[in-house]
Amino acid sequence: MKRRDFLKKAGVAAAGAAFSPLMFANAQASTFRFGMVTSWPTSLDTIFGGALNTAKFLNEVTQGDVEVEVYPAGAQVGGLEVYDAVSSGAFEMGHTASYYYVGKDPAHAYFTSLPFGMNAQQHNAWMLSGGGQDLWNELNAPDNLIAFPAGNTGTQMGGWFNKEINSADDLQGLTMRIPGLGGQVMSRAGANVQVLPGGEIFLALERGTIDATEWVGPYDDQILGFNQVARFYYSPGWHEPGPALGAYMNLDVYNDLPEDIQNAFQTAASAANVKMLADYDARNGKALAEILAGGNVELRTFPEEYLNTLEGFANEIFAEATNSSTMFARTWGPWTSFRDDVRGFHAISEKAWLDYSID
Amino acid sequence: MKRRDFLKKAGVAAAGAAFSPLMFANAQASTFRFGMVTSWPTSLDTIFGGALNTAKFLNEVTQGDVEVEVYPAGAQVGGLEVYDAVSSGAFEMGHTASYYYVGKDPAHAYFTSLPFGMNAQQHNAWMLSGGGQDLWNELNAPDNLIAFPAGNTGTQMGGWFNKEINSADDLQGLTMRIPGLGGQVMSRAGANVQVLPGGEIFLALERGTIDATEWVGPYDDQILGFNQVARFYYSPGWHEPGPALGAYMNLDVYNDLPEDIQNAFQTAASAANVKMLADYDARNGKALAEILAGGNVELRTFPEEYLNTLEGFANEIFAEATNSSTMFARTWGPWTSFRDDVRGFHAISEKAWLDYSID
């Protein structure tokens, strides 16, 4: 439907939560005015940038028909309350990580990143071309939500620790910030697990209320200052090898949109998706070099046996989730089948190339 | 500028080459009607799909303001004549691989994939967040063109051969279809090199006018039937580790567009970019399994020493291109610096993860 027809037919303008009028100087020209709550502080400009880019691209491509005001974590709702705030309709849109909400259903973990799962390229393939999006829709619809991939950090670092990690025994009694099923793995391995939004981690680490944390990678971790308060920096990020962020919309709001605006939302999210991964890749290399040049940080790789132990715990958790969650069980077969196929091809393509090109 | 203002101000409707009226049933509703010539046969639905998706997304997000008719290779111009056809204004848009045009300037190679260069994720990072797009703009502008990344095949296979390749000596006198600077590397190694569009390779291979070819990877190669006429299937694709396809537009046409339609073009291209890579990754695994199950094809990995030899030739070619092309020389420093940074980070992130997760 063309915008003019829709305007004629529908009357218009989605109601909204309390907006700052100053940020809508041009609002009279816009048909749809949406508020987007996010899980990110503005200081983390790459991941918060994923929310801003989704809003910006959607505004641009619709020639101003959709205007989105983006709120950082805490401005309207807490960083981990985004899902509920969009589900209830208090806000039309959100930008968050689905795995923050595994307490509602463990199946939410698939749509950020499963521990020991797929990397960003593989996850995008599953979501965009392998049936993943349909399963995400099925999971979100009962909560009156729809979401599309709108950012990815790439393979993360494994985290910051105040001591060396040589085996899972070293995790006994360690308090670590790590969300999602990765956190459940660490808990099973003996760690005390906390989930904190990005903006609250530094103080907890500095004050010693946590001994370890993961966030994203060198660029963000440097902004958050972890290199000033933790010594051992581990890779790789087994707990989220290619975590995707999601652009959420309240499903009633979405269903009331003309189809071309619905499609524009998905296209804008896709463009923000590839842009965030590009931003992280463009920024992490320099940040890593700076962190190491600081001299206080020691880079480490998790021992393979340690990873094997954690993968064993992960498989236990997956098996239990298959029993406890219908959607986890429904998604497991298609997800593992896709993962195995794409790994089989990447073994001789992407991995073979990295093996040759990176020493 | 809003569409209605632009309509008022500018009158309307870009002229076009001869269109099929049947394909523009809805044309009266569209402000801009563009023809897009491509380098792809319709049978290669993933790469031709990149052109179709760019057109579809652009049409959708502009709520029908831009209508693009997409032509396969040969329908209007030959598969390797896309650049000239859009440069001259005969067609408004094109979808092709920039490295087909290294004869005009070797710098075009950077924007598909340099031999021994970056993979898809690294290339996207350079283009979208590392300054690559500005350099591409600089290269294309004198030919009255602008282009954005609009597809990527991922790390390709190394190609099909009618004999085993154990060292560069085995290339003496071998006739191979391989374009771009990768073709120049093979030529220097002693091969006879041909450049043929995708739709013409099978017959040449079947008739023995070529002994070897590369194209993309299992899914496309199976469609083209290479597994029926060649025995040895090599990886990895050192000649194009992450080749990007480009959505081109005539620069005069582009400059006459309202800014929001210009942005919509770039956003649509970005969405088509991530979608094509997802499609290839979702399809290549199954196709590879089918090809190998056929029993006539032997999968091989190029020996490391062979790759080292070819990389030496590639470095000679890069040095010569630096002397012969101002744009190749201008791009070399930023490109290598970015490549080294991103490889440094990927060594401990993406590669470390693939090392653990893929045997």
XYZ file of C-alpha atoms in Angstrom:
718
model
C 0.000 0.000 0.000
C 1.315 3.486 -0.801
C 1.654 5.918 2.039
C -0.956 8.306 0.691
C -3.501 5.508 0.387
C -2.772 4.329 3.868
C -3.167 7.825 5.237
C -6.500 8.151 3.509
C -7.695 4.791 4.686
C -6.473 4.627 8.217
C -6.596 8.073 9.635
C -3.343 7.679 11.505
C -0.451 8.157 13.833
C 0.444 5.542 16.349
C 0.051 6.730 19.856
C 3.215 6.697 21.858
C 4.681 6.823 25.289
C 5.876 10.145 26.634
C 8.222 11.606 24.030
C 10.517 14.543 24.352
C 8.952 17.040 21.904
C 12.373 18.577 21.298
C 13.552 15.462 19.550
C 10.627 15.576 17.149
C 11.153 18.966 15.587
C 10.088 17.410 12.296
C 7.386 15.230 13.768
C 4.411 16.781 12.019
C 5.785 15.453 8.756
C 5.988 11.893 10.079
C 3.178 9.378 9.886
C 4.576 7.066 12.544
C 6.346 8.220 15.703
C 7.868 5.393 17.670
C 9.891 5.193 20.858
C 12.677 2.584 20.997
C 14.038 1.470 24.360
C 17.421 -0.269 24.404
C 19.730 -2.246 26.676
C 22.751 -0.055 25.952
C 24.424 2.974 27.483
C 25.305 5.714 24.967
C 29.001 5.283 25.841
C 28.993 1.931 24.013
C 28.613 3.655 20.676
C 28.937 0.522 18.523
C 26.157 -1.512 20.097
C 24.009 1.546 20.884
C 24.866 2.542 17.306
C 23.025 -0.568 16.141
C 19.840 0.853 17.657
C 20.543 4.338 16.263
C 21.300 2.911 12.804
C 18.105 0.858 12.749
C 16.162 4.032 13.570
C 18.133 6.176 11.120
C 17.903 3.752 8.201
C 14.171 3.250 8.810
C 13.626 7.002 8.855
C 15.698 7.542 5.709
C 14.242 4.789 3.577
C 10.679 5.724 4.449
C 11.489 9.300 3.493
C 10.669 10.452 6.975
C 7.408 8.541 7.338
C 8.755 6.700 10.376
C 10.457 8.704 13.099
C 12.056 6.738 15.933
C 13.312 8.190 19.184
C 16.002 5.964 20.688
C 16.451 5.740 24.460
C 19.581 4.419 26.176
C 19.299 1.886 28.994
C 17.807 3.433 32.107
C 16.379 6.501 30.406
C 12.885 5.012 30.312
C 13.289 1.407 31.415
C 16.173 -0.667 32.710
C 18.545 -2.359 30.294
C 17.043 -5.782 30.932
C 13.395 -4.612 30.831
C 13.261 -3.890 27.110
C 11.402 -7.061 26.181
C 8.566 -6.438 28.641
C 8.319 -2.744 27.793
C 7.775 -3.467 24.093
C 5.633 -6.535 24.751
C 3.231 -4.451 26.847
C 3.093 -1.676 24.273
C 4.568 0.917 26.630
C 7.095 1.456 23.826
C 6.674 0.533 20.189
C 10.236 -0.656 19.578
C 13.274 -2.034 21.354
C 16.893 -3.001 20.682
C 18.261 -5.690 22.955
C 19.753 -9.200 23.123
C 17.177 -11.975 23.135
C 19.276 -14.151 25.457
C 18.749 -11.689 28.301
C 15.295 -13.256 28.480
C 16.134 -16.966 28.810
C 14.320 -16.830 32.166
C 11.069 -16.510 30.191
C 12.010 -19.325 27.810
C 15.458 -20.847 27.186
C 14.658 -20.782 23.434
C 15.477 -17.067 23.457
C 19.138 -18.105 23.591
C 19.117 -19.364 19.994
C 18.474 -15.899 18.618
C 21.453 -14.215 20.215
C 23.942 -17.044 20.297
C 23.978 -20.489 21.818
C 27.106 -21.382 23.800
C 29.394 -23.390 21.500
C 27.112 -22.401 18.614
C 27.481 -20.544 15.354
C 29.541 -17.470 14.512
C 28.024 -14.284 13.067
C 28.170 -15.351 9.420
C 26.681 -18.759 10.213
C 23.980 -17.260 12.425
C 22.983 -14.763 9.724
C 22.740 -17.627 7.253
C 20.438 -19.536 9.589
C 18.276 -16.509 10.350
C 17.991 -15.015 6.850
C 18.096 -18.137 4.690
C 17.849 -21.205 6.889
C 14.464 -20.900 8.591
C 15.656 -19.244 11.813
C 13.488 -16.148 11.373
C 10.269 -18.189 11.270
C 11.190 -19.892 14.527
C 12.003 -16.554 16.155
C 8.641 -15.210 15.015
C 6.950 -18.214 16.560
C 8.745 -17.645 19.868
C 8.010 -13.903 20.027
C 4.406 -13.807 18.803
C 2.784 -15.086 22.039
C 4.418 -12.136 23.814
C 3.026 -9.786 21.165
C 6.469 -9.125 19.686
C 8.332 -9.458 16.416
C 12.103 -9.004 16.024
C 14.730 -9.038 13.299
C 18.522 -9.368 13.522
C 19.904 -5.824 13.822
C 23.511 -6.155 14.815
C 26.190 -8.662 15.693
C 29.390 -8.286 17.688
C 31.248 -11.107 15.959
C 33.056 -13.729 18.017
C 33.492 -12.182 21.412
C 36.362 -12.384 23.824
C 36.042 -14.977 26.572
C 36.188 -12.427 29.338
C 38.284 -10.748 32.020
C 39.479 -12.651 35.064
C 41.441 -11.660 38.156
C 43.361 -14.953 38.034
C 44.500 -17.532 35.504
C 41.993 -20.143 34.392
C 43.663 -23.486 33.787
C 40.727 -25.799 34.342
C 37.079 -25.716 35.367
C 38.265 -26.229 38.967
C 39.494 -22.631 38.915
C 35.882 -21.491 38.587
C 34.825 -22.788 42.018
C 33.518 -19.846 44.009
C 34.407 -17.291 41.335
C 31.746 -14.607 40.856
C 31.277 -13.692 37.191
C 28.963 -11.454 35.192
C 27.777 -13.593 32.273
C 24.177 -13.779 30.990
C 22.138 -16.318 29.077
C 22.836 -20.033 28.845
C 26.563 -19.251 28.993
C 25.923 -18.066 32.518
C 24.119 -21.335 33.297
C 27.149 -23.244 32.016
C 29.436 -21.271 34.324
C 27.067 -21.801 37.203
C 27.128 -25.549 36.640
C 30.912 -25.390 36.552
C 30.885 -23.892 40.038
C 30.916 -20.143 39.462
C 28.518 -17.663 41.065
C 26.804 -15.980 38.170
C 25.391 -12.463 37.924
C 23.623 -10.676 35.090
C 24.300 -6.944 34.959
C 23.701 -4.505 32.098
C 26.836 -3.140 30.416
C 26.819 0.158 32.279
C 26.997 -1.461 35.725
C 29.866 -3.903 35.279
C 32.919 -1.721 35.869
C 31.992 -0.669 39.389
C 31.161 -4.232 40.361
C 34.535 -5.416 39.057
C 36.438 -2.538 40.656
C 34.765 -3.057 44.028
C 35.368 -6.785 43.894
C 31.704 -7.766 44.046
C 32.520 -9.758 40.904
C 35.841 -11.467 40.089
C 35.314 -11.812 36.366
C 33.151 -10.549 33.544
C 32.578 -10.878 29.875
C 31.144 -8.131 27.715
C 32.002 -7.966 24.017
C 35.558 -7.366 22.885
C 38.514 -4.985 22.985
C 36.781 -1.822 21.753
C 33.868 -1.923 24.193
C 35.903 -3.414 27.013
C 38.392 -0.539 26.771
C 35.558 2.003 26.918
C 34.161 0.268 29.991
C 37.644 0.285 31.552
C 37.974 -3.429 32.304
C 41.660 -3.325 31.360
C 42.211 -1.062 34.381
C 40.726 -3.488 36.903
C 41.343 -7.011 35.587
C 44.558 -8.655 34.499
C 43.801 -11.751 32.405
C 41.988 -11.338 29.095
C 40.802 -14.638 27.629
C 39.675 -15.786 24.208
C 37.682 -17.138 22.476
C 34.132 -16.319 23.502
C 32.745 -19.866 23.564
C 29.636 -18.593 25.373
C 28.598 -16.452 22.407
C 30.598 -17.097 19.224
C 28.444 -14.767 17.097
C 25.864 -12.973 19.204
C 23.102 -11.161 17.346
C 21.210 -8.186 18.663
C 17.556 -7.763 17.799
C 15.346 -4.875 16.711
C 11.979 -5.570 18.335
C 8.572 -4.153 17.568
C 5.281 -4.556 19.374
C 3.321 -6.974 17.214
C 0.063 -4.982 17.285
C 1.956 -1.911 16.123
C 3.690 -3.970 13.432
C 0.476 -5.560 12.190
C -1.131 -2.132 11.839
C 1.685 -0.922 9.567
C 1.345 -0.945 5.775
C 3.257 -3.884 4.318
C 5.924 -1.726 2.726
C 6.744 -0.113 6.075
C 6.926 -3.577 7.636
C 9.415 -4.543 4.927
C 11.317 -1.303 5.429
C 11.733 -2.190 9.110
C 13.281 -5.536 8.221
C 15.531 -4.007 5.543
C 16.705 -1.253 7.904
C 17.458 -3.887 10.547
C 19.483 -5.914 8.017
C 21.558 -2.891 7.069
C 22.158 -2.114 10.759
C 23.079 -5.771 11.252
C 25.963 -5.794 8.757
C 27.041 -2.296 9.831
C 27.454 -3.170 13.508
C 29.625 -6.196 12.745
C 31.696 -4.020 10.402
C 32.084 -1.380 13.113
C 33.282 -3.884 15.690
C 35.723 -5.480 13.264
C 37.043 -2.074 12.258
C 37.554 -0.980 15.868
C 38.592 -4.084 17.802
C 42.033 -4.544 16.252
C 43.346 -1.125 17.262
C 41.718 -1.350 20.696
C 43.324 -4.740 21.342
C 46.740 -3.351 20.431
C 46.227 -0.379 22.775
C 45.072 -2.578 25.651
C 48.133 -4.807 25.298
C 50.463 -1.805 24.930
C 49.191 -0.618 28.334
C 51.263 -3.404 29.874
C 48.830 -4.423 32.654
C 46.904 -7.007 30.720
C 47.905 -10.547 29.798
C 46.230 -12.171 26.806
C 45.369 -15.851 27.246
C 43.603 -18.587 25.325
C 41.320 -20.968 27.197
C 42.842 -24.468 27.308
C 41.051 -26.904 24.981
C 40.277 -29.282 27.840
C 38.621 -26.453 29.778
C 36.439 -25.716 26.742
C 35.587 -29.407 26.411
C 34.468 -29.489 30.030
C 32.251 -26.449 29.592
C 30.821 -27.835 26.352
C 29.807 -30.925 28.295
C 27.890 -28.758 30.769
C 26.335 -26.854 27.846
C 25.067 -30.082 26.327
C 23.467 -31.035 29.652
C 21.718 -27.671 29.758
C 20.511 -28.044 26.168
C 19.099 -31.478 26.984
C 17.245 -30.112 29.998
C 15.939 -27.139 28.024
C 14.639 -29.544 25.410
C 12.566 -31.170 28.161
C 11.386 -27.948 29.763
C 10.626 -25.784 26.702
C 8.524 -26.709 23.686
C 10.135 -23.991 21.585
C 13.649 -25.002 22.629
C 12.852 -28.566 21.586
C 11.224 -27.515 18.296
C 14.233 -25.376 17.369
C 16.957 -27.841 18.370
C 16.658 -30.153 15.347
C 16.634 -27.495 12.608
C 19.319 -25.491 14.419
C 21.774 -28.381 14.866
C 21.171 -29.628 11.342
C 21.919 -26.187 9.918
C 24.953 -25.756 12.169
C 26.436 -29.072 11.037
C 25.885 -28.323 7.326
C 27.398 -24.867 7.455
C 30.360 -26.031 9.542
C 30.981 -28.774 7.002
C 31.272 -26.229 4.226
C 33.164 -23.662 6.290
C 35.748 -26.285 7.174
C 37.051 -26.170 3.598
C 36.193 -22.526 2.832
C 36.220 -19.867 5.582
C 38.342 -21.881 8.037
C 40.747 -23.163 5.386
C 41.324 -19.585 4.307
C 41.858 -18.247 7.844
C 44.244 -21.150 8.502
C 46.378 -20.032 5.586
C 46.038 -16.256 5.955
C 46.402 -15.891 9.727
C 49.423 -17.374 11.478
C 13.511 16.014 0.636
C 10.111 14.348 0.882
C 8.806 12.593 -2.181
C 5.872 14.940 -2.645
C 8.140 18.000 -2.578
C 10.495 16.415 -5.049
C 7.635 15.579 -7.369
C 6.426 19.145 -7.227
C 9.855 20.567 -7.802
C 11.283 18.280 -10.405
C 8.495 17.198 -12.658
C 9.535 13.542 -12.848
C 10.469 10.163 -14.165
C 13.929 9.248 -15.285
C 14.025 8.269 -18.899
C 15.153 4.733 -19.510
C 16.308 2.303 -22.093
C 13.732 0.141 -23.834
C 11.694 -1.545 -21.079
C 9.218 -4.315 -21.394
C 5.926 -2.576 -20.545
C 4.560 -5.823 -19.148
C 7.019 -5.687 -16.307
C 5.837 -2.219 -15.316
C 2.161 -2.873 -14.750
C 2.413 -0.575 -11.753
C 4.756 1.919 -13.374
C 2.467 4.908 -13.331
C 2.668 4.893 -9.561
C 6.477 5.006 -9.586
C 8.531 8.171 -9.645
C 11.739 6.524 -10.817
C 11.900 3.690 -13.335
C 15.354 2.217 -13.681
C 16.833 -0.587 -15.727
C 19.531 -2.728 -14.079
C 21.864 -4.813 -16.238
C 23.770 -7.629 -14.566
C 26.591 -10.095 -15.170
C 24.533 -13.113 -14.115
C 22.371 -15.732 -15.807
C 19.010 -16.311 -14.117
C 20.006 -19.946 -13.453
C 22.496 -18.728 -10.828
C 19.693 -17.691 -8.517
C 21.866 -16.731 -5.553
C 24.110 -14.212 -7.296
C 21.357 -13.047 -9.689
C 19.247 -12.955 -6.521
C 21.595 -10.272 -5.200
C 20.529 -8.054 -8.088
C 16.863 -8.952 -7.659
C 17.025 -8.329 -3.908
C 18.666 -4.936 -4.351
C 15.844 -3.993 -6.735
C 13.142 -5.502 -4.519
C 14.361 -3.918 -1.277
C 14.747 -0.528 -2.985
C 11.216 -0.760 -4.351
C 9.787 -1.836 -1.002
C 11.485 0.684 1.215
C 10.632 3.565 -1.091
C 7.017 2.405 -1.025
C 7.115 1.893 -4.759
C 8.766 5.191 -5.659
C 11.650 3.370 -7.302
C 10.866 0.564 -9.738
C 13.828 -1.413 -11.069
C 13.719 -3.861 -13.943
C 16.541 -6.384 -13.663
C 18.107 -7.914 -16.790
C 20.191 -11.087 -16.806
C 23.529 -11.208 -18.619
C 23.046 -11.063 -22.362
C 19.469 -9.809 -22.304
C 20.566 -6.242 -23.001
C 24.348 -6.246 -22.735
C 26.962 -8.932 -22.237
C 27.890 -10.083 -18.752
C 31.181 -8.197 -18.800
C 29.767 -4.997 -20.351
C 27.765 -3.880 -17.323
C 30.249 -1.249 -16.193
C 30.303 0.522 -19.558
C 26.545 0.294 -20.024
C 25.884 2.073 -16.721
C 28.790 4.467 -17.120
C 27.409 5.657 -20.465
C 23.902 6.050 -19.086
C 22.431 3.442 -21.430
C 21.127 1.834 -18.227
C 20.679 3.521 -14.867
C 21.868 0.612 -12.710
C 24.023 -2.497 -12.796
C 24.958 -5.475 -10.628
C 28.392 -6.919 -11.343
C 31.834 -7.685 -9.906
C 34.224 -4.744 -9.984
C 37.241 -6.989 -10.619
C 35.910 -7.848 -14.072
C 37.173 -4.377 -14.978
C 40.806 -4.534 -13.839
C 41.722 -3.881 -17.481
C 40.472 -0.318 -16.994
C 42.329 0.084 -13.685
C 43.791 -2.649 -11.457
C 42.353 -0.782 -8.448
C 38.958 -2.273 -9.300
C 40.271 -5.525 -7.813
C 40.176 -4.174 -4.251
C 36.406 -3.822 -4.319
C 35.627 -7.411 -5.210
C 38.498 -9.205 -3.533
C 42.251 -9.038 -3.820
C 44.016 -12.390 -4.195
C 45.257 -13.435 -0.736
C 43.154 -10.615 0.698
C 40.295 -10.327 3.140
C 37.300 -12.587 3.690
C 33.687 -11.357 3.464
C 33.418 -10.176 7.064
C 36.747 -8.374 6.883
C 35.920 -6.816 3.519
C 32.572 -5.536 4.796
C 34.350 -4.009 7.770
C 36.772 -2.198 5.470
C 34.043 -1.007 3.124
C 31.396 0.045 5.656
C 33.554 1.204 8.564
C 37.173 1.362 7.459
C 37.222 3.938 4.667
C 36.910 1.540 1.742
C 33.691 3.076 0.427
C 35.312 6.510 -0.005
C 38.123 4.993 -2.061
C 35.637 3.085 -4.215
C 33.704 6.309 -4.798
C 36.933 7.996 -5.857
C 37.686 5.204 -8.318
C 34.200 5.121 -9.858
C 33.409 8.835 -10.083
C 35.606 9.615 -13.131
C 33.603 6.977 -15.018
C 30.361 8.616 -13.882
C 29.504 5.732 -11.543
C 28.815 5.056 -7.905
C 28.558 1.578 -6.376
C 27.837 -0.026 -3.009
C 28.514 -3.572 -1.773
C 25.424 -5.649 -2.629
C 26.378 -9.250 -2.164
C 29.234 -11.535 -1.218
C 29.832 -15.196 -1.980
C 32.004 -15.852 1.069
C 35.319 -17.659 0.682
C 35.092 -19.405 -2.648
C 36.350 -22.784 -3.705
C 39.716 -22.786 -5.457
C 38.313 -24.276 -8.634
C 37.861 -27.368 -10.782
C 40.804 -29.059 -12.487
C 41.112 -32.011 -14.834
C 44.292 -33.130 -13.044
C 45.883 -32.922 -9.616
C 47.750 -29.747 -8.725
C 50.773 -30.476 -6.580
C 52.901 -27.463 -7.405
C 52.903 -24.391 -9.622
C 54.755 -26.487 -12.234
C 51.466 -28.294 -12.866
C 49.999 -25.049 -14.182
C 52.335 -24.870 -17.199
C 50.192 -24.821 -20.320
C 46.937 -25.327 -18.412
C 44.061 -23.212 -19.738
C 41.875 -21.838 -16.943
C 38.905 -19.518 -16.656
C 39.787 -17.113 -13.841
C 39.212 -13.327 -13.916
C 40.773 -10.342 -12.178
C 44.196 -10.209 -10.581
C 43.824 -13.869 -9.627
C 43.899 -14.571 -13.359
C 47.069 -12.512 -13.673
C 48.647 -14.568 -10.893
C 47.784 -17.792 -12.729
C 49.118 -16.345 -15.960
C 52.428 -15.508 -14.307
C 52.548 -19.042 -12.945
C 52.368 -20.354 -16.510
C 48.657 -20.933 -17.115
C 46.724 -19.684 -20.137
C 43.994 -17.511 -18.678
C 40.527 -16.806 -20.027
C 37.727 -14.639 -18.684
C 34.247 -15.957 -19.462
C 30.913 -15.002 -17.899
C 29.291 -17.682 -15.704
C 26.865 -18.864 -18.359
C 29.617 -19.773 -20.850
C 31.948 -21.834 -18.701
C 30.363 -25.285 -18.821
C 30.544 -25.691 -22.590
C 34.151 -24.519 -22.662
C 35.061 -27.039 -19.971
C 33.089 -29.842 -21.584
C 34.626 -29.212 -25.000
C 38.112 -29.009 -23.537
C 38.788 -25.443 -24.673
C 39.594 -24.883 -20.993
C 41.177 -27.405 -18.569
C 40.130 -25.719 -15.357
C 37.801 -23.080 -14.009
C 36.785 -21.371 -10.856
C 33.363 -19.901 -10.287
C 31.963 -19.606 -6.764
C 31.302 -22.704 -4.682
C 29.327 -25.948 -4.463
C 25.798 -24.572 -4.926
C 26.536 -22.576 -8.083
C 29.075 -25.048 -9.403
C 26.514 -27.842 -9.202
C 23.962 -25.753 -11.110
C 26.553 -25.052 -13.782
C 27.348 -28.770 -13.938
C 31.103 -28.580 -13.363
C 30.969 -31.753 -11.267
C 29.949 -33.628 -14.428
C 32.986 -32.543 -16.447
C 35.865 -32.047 -14.011
C 37.267 -34.389 -11.400
C 39.350 -32.459 -8.876
C 37.669 -29.831 -6.717
C 40.141 -27.644 -4.832
C 39.921 -25.314 -1.853
C 40.421 -22.676 -0.602
C 39.752 -19.832 -3.035
C 42.960 -17.876 -2.476
C 42.178 -15.771 -5.556
C 39.047 -14.313 -3.929
C 38.691 -15.088 -0.232
C 35.613 -12.867 0.190
C 34.448 -11.457 -3.132
C 31.903 -8.675 -3.005
C 29.441 -7.884 -5.745
C 28.454 -4.292 -6.407
C 25.196 -2.457 -7.081
C 26.144 0.318 -9.496
C 24.285 3.450 -10.453
C 25.029 6.045 -13.091
C 26.380 9.007 -11.126
C 24.285 11.638 -12.946
C 21.156 9.626 -12.188
C 22.276 9.233 -8.575
C 23.073 12.910 -8.124
C 19.623 13.864 -9.406
C 17.910 11.682 -6.782
C 16.568 13.147 -3.547
C 18.956 12.396 -0.691
C 16.590 9.977 1.005
C 16.321 7.884 -2.156
C 20.134 7.901 -2.414
C 20.270 6.595 1.165
C 17.570 4.044 0.400
C 19.733 2.715 -2.441
C 22.662 2.185 -0.094
C 20.471 0.594 2.603
C 18.832 -1.747 0.086
C 22.279 -2.746 -1.186
C 23.442 -3.471 2.380
C 20.442 -5.692 3.037
C 21.071 -7.531 -0.264
C 24.717 -7.839 0.748
C 24.102 -9.749 3.976
C 21.290 -11.754 2.340
C 23.447 -13.107 -0.508
C 26.160 -14.317 1.856
C 23.469 -15.941 3.998
C 21.979 -17.638 0.932
C 25.332 -19.062 -0.167
C 26.150 -20.293 3.329
C 22.714 -21.878 3.650
C 23.011 -23.660 0.290
C 26.676 -24.626 -0.099
C 26.827 -27.261 2.627
C 24.091 -29.457 1.160
C 25.378 -28.956 -2.394
C 28.888 -30.003 -1.372
C 27.539 -33.165 0.223
C 25.553 -33.974 -2.934
C 28.520 -33.348 -5.221
C 30.719 -35.652 -3.156
C 27.984 -38.286 -2.923
C 27.958 -38.392 -6.745
C 31.273 -40.242 -6.553
C 32.997 -38.632 -9.557
C 34.591 -35.727 -7.733
C 37.650 -35.718 -5.488
C 37.970 -32.938 -2.946
C 41.489 -31.556 -2.518
C 43.235 -28.803 -0.591
C 45.929 -26.777 -2.344
C 49.354 -27.545 -0.836
C 50.661 -24.694 1.327
C 53.836 -24.403 -0.753
C 51.741 -23.982 -3.911
C 49.816 -21.163 -2.221
C 53.080 -19.561 -1.090
C 54.353 -19.600 -4.674
C 51.189 -17.984 -5.991
C 51.225 -15.393 -3.199
C 54.707 -14.441 -4.337
C 53.401 -13.813 -7.847
C 50.478 -11.854 -6.396
C 52.853 -9.578 -4.504
C 54.791 -8.914 -7.728
C 51.550 -7.962 -9.462
C 50.523 -5.678 -6.583
C 53.921 -3.923 -6.758
C 53.556 -3.381 -10.500
C 49.982 -2.141 -10.128
C 51.222 0.338 -7.536
C 53.528 1.752 -10.201
C 50.986 1.738 -13.006
C 47.838 2.962 -11.226
C 47.479 6.017 -9.016
C 44.338 4.622 -7.416
C 45.919 1.218 -6.798
C 48.812 2.965 -5.063
C 46.557 5.299 -3.036
C 44.472 2.358 -1.822
C 47.334 -0.013 -0.986
C 48.419 1.625 2.277
C 44.969 1.951 3.879
C 43.946 -1.484 2.617
C 46.994 -3.349 3.969
C 46.863 -1.475 7.247
C 43.217 -2.400 7.720
C 43.841 -6.001 6.676
C 46.649 -6.395 9.211
C 44.606 -4.890 12.063
C 41.549 -6.999 11.421
C 43.591 -10.181 10.982
C 45.310 -9.451 14.286
C 41.982 -9.383 16.063
C 40.450 -12.263 14.120
C 43.428 -14.445 15.047
C 42.154 -14.582 18.642
C 38.428 -14.253 17.912
C 36.906 -15.641 14.675
C 39.808 -17.977 13.862
C 40.270 -19.164 17.444
C 36.601 -20.055 17.519
C 36.638 -21.897 14.174
C 39.758 -23.761 15.310
C 37.853 -25.087 18.304
C 34.451 -25.603 16.712
C 35.447 -27.174 13.387
C 37.677 -30.238 13.362
